[in-house]
């Protein structure tokens, strides 16, 4: 089995295509490696794999792309035949639906299971890192706007808390911070943003950045005028989200950012990521 796996891995890498950083394989070229001689038999396995993908709520068209291939059929003659471009995930599902009595199929099941899991872990790491970066950026934007408004009419912490809540109400259709915490079962003493999705974090950052820009650029003074400015920018950001079918208050709460940081610490971070995990 180990020798079969090594042989399969080497040959899979040789027939792999890469375009725009996406890996894929030709089903016609994969067929022989998996122990199939007839296209009719192998295409049936592919069709079973596509049905399995549908049952898993995974769109087959994103992983099984119908195409054609020119092959040589004898004496130099050529013929155009059906083919599929298969993603790594598609190859994994094909192997899972193949004839398990074929030794190459057993080796392919093991190989693609490992490789698919590696890709899933890598994709999750990218998503989590993006969310951590967005949370850190929002903190910086919040600190900046706090410095700005305290110089222009806001004096007390309770006034700044009200200013921030006006921002939340503008972005979430009138709901206050405590309303959202109750709806999302977030502890009262925790920051709402620690449970935000990536898109919410970016939306909040944009609304507050625009507010800071306008307060400074237009020399806005006074608590009421600054509150009006943050509300206007938050509503504008909300409308942009609604135009794209995103309703902020309907988004589910995400995993506690502290837990994400703790999990990411267990993976050796790069230099650029280390700051996010402090």
mmCIF file of C-alpha atoms in Angstrom:
data_model
loop_
_atom_site.group_PDB
_atom_site.id
_atom_site.type_symbol
_atom_site.label_atom_id
_atom_site.label_comp_id
_atom_site.label_asym_id
_atom_site.label_seq_id
_atom_site.Cartn_x
_atom_site.Cartn_y
_atom_site.Cartn_z
ATOM 1 C CA UNK A 1 0.000 0.000 0.000
ATOM 2 C CA UNK A 2 2.808 2.415 0.882
ATOM 3 C CA UNK A 3 4.498 1.760 -2.459
ATOM 4 C CA UNK A 4 1.178 2.222 -4.262
ATOM 5 C CA UNK A 5 0.653 5.504 -2.439
ATOM 6 C CA UNK A 6 4.106 6.816 -3.303
ATOM 7 C CA UNK A 7 3.672 5.772 -6.953
ATOM 8 C CA UNK A 8 0.233 7.374 -7.130
ATOM 9 C CA UNK A 9 1.376 10.606 -5.489
ATOM 10 C CA UNK A 10 4.293 10.987 -7.900
ATOM 11 C CA UNK A 11 2.117 10.403 -10.943
ATOM 12 C CA UNK A 12 -0.703 12.620 -9.714
ATOM 13 C CA UNK A 13 1.713 15.503 -9.352
ATOM 14 C CA UNK A 14 2.964 14.900 -12.892
ATOM 15 C CA UNK A 15 -0.508 15.116 -14.481
ATOM 16 C CA UNK A 16 -1.781 17.969 -12.298
ATOM 17 C CA UNK A 17 -2.690 21.279 -13.941
ATOM 18 C CA UNK A 18 -2.513 24.657 -12.222
ATOM 19 C CA UNK A 19 -4.286 27.814 -13.347
ATOM 20 C CA UNK A 20 -4.802 30.962 -11.260
ATOM 21 C CA UNK A 21 -3.434 29.040 -8.267
ATOM 22 C CA UNK A 22 -6.176 26.403 -8.674
ATOM 23 C CA UNK A 23 -5.211 22.737 -9.019
ATOM 24 C CA UNK A 24 -7.173 20.359 -11.231
ATOM 25 C CA UNK A 25 -6.845 17.059 -13.076
ATOM 26 C CA UNK A 26 -8.114 15.711 -16.382
ATOM 27 C CA UNK A 27 -10.473 12.803 -15.751
ATOM 28 C CA UNK A 28 -9.162 11.055 -18.876
ATOM 29 C CA UNK A 29 -5.612 11.226 -17.527
ATOM 30 C CA UNK A 30 -6.677 10.263 -14.006
ATOM 31 C CA UNK A 31 -8.650 7.252 -15.220
ATOM 32 C CA UNK A 32 -5.679 4.992 -15.903
ATOM 33 C CA UNK A 33 -3.966 5.849 -12.629
ATOM 34 C CA UNK A 34 -7.064 4.696 -10.749
ATOM 35 C CA UNK A 35 -7.129 1.355 -12.540
ATOM 36 C CA UNK A 36 -9.861 2.017 -15.101
ATOM 37 C CA UNK A 37 -9.390 1.146 -18.771
ATOM 38 C CA UNK A 38 -12.784 2.091 -20.199
ATOM 39 C CA UNK A 39 -14.149 5.651 -20.155
ATOM 40 C CA UNK A 40 -17.710 4.357 -19.971
ATOM 41 C CA UNK A 41 -16.982 2.740 -16.593
ATOM 42 C CA UNK A 42 -15.023 5.673 -15.205
ATOM 43 C CA UNK A 43 -17.588 8.263 -16.311
ATOM 44 C CA UNK A 44 -20.206 6.364 -14.308
ATOM 45 C CA UNK A 45 -18.011 6.736 -11.212
ATOM 46 C CA UNK A 46 -17.775 10.478 -11.888
ATOM 47 C CA UNK A 47 -21.557 10.735 -12.188
ATOM 48 C CA UNK A 48 -21.958 8.921 -8.846
ATOM 49 C CA UNK A 49 -19.457 11.334 -7.306
ATOM 50 C CA UNK A 50 -21.429 14.315 -8.622
ATOM 51 C CA UNK A 51 -24.634 12.935 -7.073
ATOM 52 C CA UNK A 52 -22.785 12.465 -3.780
ATOM 53 C CA UNK A 53 -21.606 16.077 -3.913
ATOM 54 C CA UNK A 54 -25.179 17.258 -4.408
ATOM 55 C CA UNK A 55 -26.277 15.308 -1.351
ATOM 56 C CA UNK A 56 -23.556 17.092 0.630
ATOM 57 C CA UNK A 57 -24.873 20.485 -0.550
ATOM 58 C CA UNK A 58 -21.707 21.038 -2.591
ATOM 59 C CA UNK A 59 -22.276 22.402 -6.100
ATOM 60 C CA UNK A 60 -20.849 19.881 -8.596
ATOM 61 C CA UNK A 61 -20.234 22.573 -11.235
ATOM 62 C CA UNK A 62 -17.652 24.164 -8.938
ATOM 63 C CA UNK A 63 -15.609 20.942 -8.820
ATOM 64 C CA UNK A 64 -16.591 18.891 -11.903
ATOM 65 C CA UNK A 65 -16.211 20.943 -15.072
ATOM 66 C CA UNK A 66 -17.306 19.312 -18.324
ATOM 67 C CA UNK A 67 -14.839 19.758 -21.169
ATOM 68 C CA UNK A 68 -13.477 17.945 -24.212
ATOM 69 C CA UNK A 69 -10.091 16.503 -25.085
ATOM 70 C CA UNK A 70 -8.412 15.636 -28.369
ATOM 71 C CA UNK A 71 -6.967 12.101 -28.370
ATOM 72 C CA UNK A 72 -4.986 10.047 -30.888
ATOM 73 C CA UNK A 73 -6.906 6.914 -31.911
ATOM 74 C CA UNK A 74 -4.464 5.209 -34.280
ATOM 75 C CA UNK A 75 -2.316 5.927 -37.335
ATOM 76 C CA UNK A 76 -2.140 9.535 -36.260
ATOM 77 C CA UNK A 77 -5.884 10.084 -36.445
ATOM 78 C CA UNK A 78 -7.449 12.264 -33.764
ATOM 79 C CA UNK A 79 -10.855 12.420 -32.178
ATOM 80 C CA UNK A 80 -12.569 14.871 -29.823
ATOM 81 C CA UNK A 81 -13.883 13.089 -26.708
ATOM 82 C CA UNK A 82 -15.701 14.052 -23.519
ATOM 83 C CA UNK A 83 -13.650 14.854 -20.437
ATOM 84 C CA UNK A 84 -13.922 16.547 -17.032
ATOM 85 C CA UNK A 85 -11.644 18.895 -15.169
ATOM 86 C CA UNK A 86 -11.675 17.715 -11.563
ATOM 87 C CA UNK A 87 -10.707 19.732 -8.497
ATOM 88 C CA UNK A 88 -8.786 18.068 -5.680
ATOM 89 C CA UNK A 89 -12.060 17.686 -3.813
ATOM 90 C CA UNK A 90 -13.694 16.121 -6.890
ATOM 91 C CA UNK A 91 -10.848 13.620 -7.151
ATOM 92 C CA UNK A 92 -11.408 12.722 -3.496
ATOM 93 C CA UNK A 93 -15.140 12.089 -4.050
ATOM 94 C CA UNK A 94 -14.416 10.116 -7.230
ATOM 95 C CA UNK A 95 -11.984 7.913 -5.310
ATOM 96 C CA UNK A 96 -14.573 7.408 -2.551
ATOM 97 C CA UNK A 97 -17.081 6.208 -5.156
ATOM 98 C CA UNK A 98 -14.652 4.055 -7.110
ATOM 99 C CA UNK A 99 -14.222 0.284 -7.105
ATOM 100 C CA UNK A 100 -12.574 -0.363 -3.731
ATOM 101 C CA UNK A 101 -11.266 -3.739 -4.973
ATOM 102 C CA UNK A 102 -8.841 -1.867 -7.236
ATOM 103 C CA UNK A 103 -5.572 -1.204 -5.388
ATOM 104 C CA UNK A 104 -5.070 2.242 -7.005
ATOM 105 C CA UNK A 105 -8.507 3.307 -5.735
ATOM 106 C CA UNK A 106 -7.591 2.391 -2.156
ATOM 107 C CA UNK A 107 -4.349 4.355 -2.479
ATOM 108 C CA UNK A 108 -6.191 7.324 -4.017
ATOM 109 C CA UNK A 109 -8.740 7.340 -1.185
ATOM 110 C CA UNK A 110 -5.918 7.623 1.346
ATOM 111 C CA UNK A 111 -3.984 10.241 -0.646
ATOM 112 C CA UNK A 112 -6.881 12.572 -1.423
ATOM 113 C CA UNK A 113 -8.335 12.264 2.088
ATOM 114 C CA UNK A 114 -5.075 13.610 3.531
ATOM 115 C CA UNK A 115 -4.628 16.284 0.866
ATOM 116 C CA UNK A 116 -8.236 17.466 1.095
ATOM 117 C CA UNK A 117 -7.978 17.733 4.872
ATOM 118 C CA UNK A 118 -4.778 19.751 4.523
ATOM 119 C CA UNK A 119 -6.528 22.138 2.150
ATOM 120 C CA UNK A 120 -9.507 22.495 4.512
ATOM 121 C CA UNK A 121 -7.171 23.310 7.419
ATOM 122 C CA UNK A 122 -5.293 25.811 5.264
ATOM 123 C CA UNK A 123 -8.519 27.490 4.118
ATOM 124 C CA UNK A 124 -9.745 27.726 7.716
ATOM 125 C CA UNK A 125 -6.453 29.301 8.771
ATOM 126 C CA UNK A 126 -6.826 31.955 6.064
ATOM 127 C CA UNK A 127 -10.394 32.760 7.164
ATOM 128 C CA UNK A 128 -9.408 32.978 10.817
ATOM 129 C CA UNK A 129 -6.356 35.123 10.084
ATOM 130 C CA UNK A 130 -8.465 37.516 7.999
ATOM 131 C CA UNK A 131 -10.942 37.851 10.851
ATOM 132 C CA UNK A 132 -8.176 38.454 13.397
ATOM 133 C CA UNK A 133 -6.631 41.117 11.163
ATOM 134 C CA UNK A 134 -10.014 42.825 10.669
ATOM 135 C CA UNK A 135 -10.643 42.833 14.436
ATOM 136 C CA UNK A 136 -7.222 44.363 15.086
ATOM 137 C CA UNK A 137 -7.796 46.996 12.405
ATOM 138 C CA UNK A 138 -11.180 47.917 13.928
ATOM 139 C CA UNK A 139 -9.539 48.414 17.318
ATOM 140 C CA UNK A 140 -7.079 50.843 15.755
ATOM 141 C CA UNK A 141 -9.874 52.743 14.009
ATOM 142 C CA UNK A 142 -11.893 52.919 17.244
ATOM 143 C CA UNK A 143 -8.884 54.263 19.140
ATOM 144 C CA UNK A 144 -8.316 56.901 16.469
ATOM 145 C CA UNK A 145 -11.912 58.139 16.431
ATOM 146 C CA UNK A 146 -11.940 58.207 20.239
ATOM 147 C CA UNK A 147 -8.967 60.579 20.222
ATOM 148 C CA UNK A 148 -10.640 62.751 17.594
ATOM 149 C CA UNK A 149 -14.057 63.135 19.243
ATOM 150 C CA UNK A 150 -12.603 63.811 22.695
ATOM 151 C CA UNK A 151 -10.970 66.917 21.234
ATOM 152 C CA UNK A 152 -14.217 68.178 19.659
ATOM 153 C CA UNK A 153 -16.963 68.100 22.258
ATOM 154 C CA UNK A 154 -17.241 64.657 23.801
ATOM 155 C CA UNK A 155 -15.890 64.775 27.349
ATOM 156 C CA UNK A 156 -17.146 61.791 29.343
ATOM 157 C CA UNK A 157 -16.818 58.015 28.802
ATOM 158 C CA UNK A 158 -20.607 57.691 28.918
ATOM 159 C CA UNK A 159 -20.858 60.209 26.064
ATOM 160 C CA UNK A 160 -18.407 58.209 23.984
ATOM 161 C CA UNK A 161 -20.357 55.020 24.757
ATOM 162 C CA UNK A 162 -23.502 56.757 23.471
ATOM 163 C CA UNK A 163 -21.613 57.883 20.346
ATOM 164 C CA UNK A 164 -20.540 54.280 19.640
ATOM 165 C CA UNK A 165 -24.074 53.022 20.232
ATOM 166 C CA UNK A 166 -25.392 55.529 17.673
ATOM 167 C CA UNK A 167 -22.965 53.927 15.217
ATOM 168 C CA UNK A 168 -24.330 50.446 16.014
ATOM 169 C CA UNK A 169 -27.940 51.606 15.669
ATOM 170 C CA UNK A 170 -27.211 53.102 12.254
ATOM 171 C CA UNK A 171 -25.530 49.922 11.039
ATOM 172 C CA UNK A 172 -28.038 47.449 12.506
ATOM 173 C CA UNK A 173 -31.354 49.087 11.646
ATOM 174 C CA UNK A 174 -32.014 50.735 15.015
ATOM 175 C CA UNK A 175 -30.871 47.886 17.265
ATOM 176 C CA UNK A 176 -28.616 48.918 20.140
ATOM 177 C CA UNK A 177 -25.475 47.155 21.315
ATOM 178 C CA UNK A 178 -27.266 45.490 24.241
ATOM 179 C CA UNK A 179 -30.110 44.398 21.956
ATOM 180 C CA UNK A 180 -27.651 42.583 19.702
ATOM 181 C CA UNK A 181 -25.843 41.020 22.644
ATOM 182 C CA UNK A 182 -29.130 39.637 23.925
ATOM 183 C CA UNK A 183 -30.189 38.350 20.503
ATOM 184 C CA UNK A 184 -26.795 36.712 19.933
ATOM 185 C CA UNK A 185 -26.357 35.451 23.514
ATOM 186 C CA UNK A 186 -23.146 37.448 23.978
ATOM 187 C CA UNK A 187 -22.049 38.136 27.582
ATOM 188 C CA UNK A 188 -22.793 41.716 28.656
ATOM 189 C CA UNK A 189 -19.176 42.455 29.583
ATOM 190 C CA UNK A 190 -17.751 41.252 26.261
ATOM 191 C CA UNK A 191 -17.243 43.429 23.192
ATOM 192 C CA UNK A 192 -19.854 42.852 20.492
ATOM 193 C CA UNK A 193 -17.118 42.956 17.832
ATOM 194 C CA UNK A 194 -15.407 39.912 19.378
ATOM 195 C CA UNK A 195 -18.247 37.836 17.931
ATOM 196 C CA UNK A 196 -18.593 39.692 14.614
ATOM 197 C CA UNK A 197 -18.182 38.112 11.220
ATOM 198 C CA UNK A 198 -15.404 39.332 8.944
ATOM 199 C CA UNK A 199 -17.843 41.402 6.854
ATOM 200 C CA UNK A 200 -19.273 43.095 9.981
ATOM 201 C CA UNK A 201 -15.808 44.015 11.191
ATOM 202 C CA UNK A 202 -14.940 45.541 7.815
ATOM 203 C CA UNK A 203 -18.274 47.389 7.681
ATOM 204 C CA UNK A 204 -17.770 48.900 11.141
ATOM 205 C CA UNK A 205 -14.226 49.876 10.264
ATOM 206 C CA UNK A 206 -15.377 51.612 7.079
ATOM 207 C CA UNK A 207 -18.209 53.517 8.777
ATOM 208 C CA UNK A 208 -15.959 54.753 11.590
ATOM 209 C CA UNK A 209 -13.085 55.584 9.230
ATOM 210 C CA UNK A 210 -15.412 57.706 7.073
ATOM 211 C CA UNK A 211 -16.707 59.404 10.205
ATOM 212 C CA UNK A 212 -13.199 60.246 11.398
ATOM 213 C CA UNK A 213 -12.300 61.546 7.952
ATOM 214 C CA UNK A 214 -15.334 63.840 7.780
ATOM 215 C CA UNK A 215 -15.131 65.095 11.361
ATOM 216 C CA UNK A 216 -11.550 66.172 10.780
ATOM 217 C CA UNK A 217 -11.969 67.273 7.152
ATOM 218 C CA UNK A 218 -15.161 69.252 7.747
ATOM 219 C CA UNK A 219 -14.069 70.452 11.198
ATOM 220 C CA UNK A 220 -17.227 69.107 12.840
ATOM 221 C CA UNK A 221 -17.563 70.194 16.466
ATOM 222 C CA UNK A 222 -19.991 69.230 19.203
ATOM 223 C CA UNK A 223 -21.497 65.987 20.448
ATOM 224 C CA UNK A 224 -24.773 66.212 18.501
ATOM 225 C CA UNK A 225 -23.167 66.980 15.140
ATOM 226 C CA UNK A 226 -20.592 64.197 15.539
ATOM 227 C CA UNK A 227 -23.340 61.739 16.494
ATOM 228 C CA UNK A 228 -25.278 62.775 13.367
ATOM 229 C CA UNK A 229 -22.153 62.171 11.277
ATOM 230 C CA UNK A 230 -21.508 58.673 12.632
ATOM 231 C CA UNK A 231 -25.170 57.738 12.167
ATOM 232 C CA UNK A 232 -25.163 58.958 8.547
ATOM 233 C CA UNK A 233 -22.017 57.012 7.698
ATOM 234 C CA UNK A 234 -23.256 53.889 9.464
ATOM 235 C CA UNK A 235 -26.586 54.033 7.595
ATOM 236 C CA UNK A 236 -24.723 54.521 4.300
ATOM 237 C CA UNK A 237 -22.609 51.452 5.063
ATOM 238 C CA UNK A 238 -25.724 49.496 6.029
ATOM 239 C CA UNK A 239 -27.412 50.435 2.745
ATOM 240 C CA UNK A 240 -24.386 49.209 0.802
ATOM 241 C CA UNK A 241 -24.646 45.860 2.603
ATOM 242 C CA UNK A 242 -28.397 45.639 2.003
ATOM 243 C CA UNK A 243 -27.863 46.321 -1.704
ATOM 244 C CA UNK A 244 -25.690 43.192 -1.803
ATOM 245 C CA UNK A 245 -28.225 41.088 0.101
ATOM 246 C CA UNK A 246 -26.438 41.281 3.461
ATOM 247 C CA UNK A 247 -28.635 42.147 6.463
ATOM 248 C CA UNK A 248 -26.253 42.921 9.355
ATOM 249 C CA UNK A 249 -28.654 42.107 12.197
ATOM 250 C CA UNK A 250 -29.491 38.746 10.596
ATOM 251 C CA UNK A 251 -25.878 37.554 10.527
ATOM 252 C CA UNK A 252 -25.159 34.815 13.082
ATOM 253 C CA UNK A 253 -22.594 35.374 15.833
ATOM 254 C CA UNK A 254 -19.155 33.955 15.135
ATOM 255 C CA UNK A 255 -16.852 32.006 17.393
ATOM 256 C CA UNK A 256 -15.401 34.043 20.247
ATOM 257 C CA UNK A 257 -12.307 35.787 18.869
ATOM 258 C CA UNK A 258 -10.414 34.852 22.056
ATOM 259 C CA UNK A 259 -10.904 31.169 21.281
ATOM 260 C CA UNK A 260 -9.715 31.734 17.719
ATOM 261 C CA UNK A 261 -6.559 33.430 19.026
ATOM 262 C CA UNK A 262 -5.948 30.575 21.437
ATOM 263 C CA UNK A 263 -6.292 28.003 18.655
ATOM 264 C CA UNK A 264 -4.043 29.957 16.304
ATOM 265 C CA UNK A 265 -1.346 30.158 19.004
ATOM 266 C CA UNK A 266 -1.068 26.364 18.838
ATOM 267 C CA UNK A 267 0.040 26.719 15.223
ATOM 268 C CA UNK A 268 3.475 28.272 14.775
ATOM 269 C CA UNK A 269 2.610 31.764 13.544
ATOM 270 C CA UNK A 270 4.453 33.703 10.915
ATOM 271 C CA UNK A 271 6.095 36.976 11.906
ATOM 272 C CA UNK A 272 3.170 38.933 10.432
ATOM 273 C CA UNK A 273 0.636 36.876 12.399
ATOM 274 C CA UNK A 274 2.401 37.003 15.752
ATOM 275 C CA UNK A 275 1.084 40.504 16.551
ATOM 276 C CA UNK A 276 -2.500 39.366 16.059
ATOM 277 C CA UNK A 277 -2.160 36.685 18.745
ATOM 278 C CA UNK A 278 -0.875 38.928 21.522
#
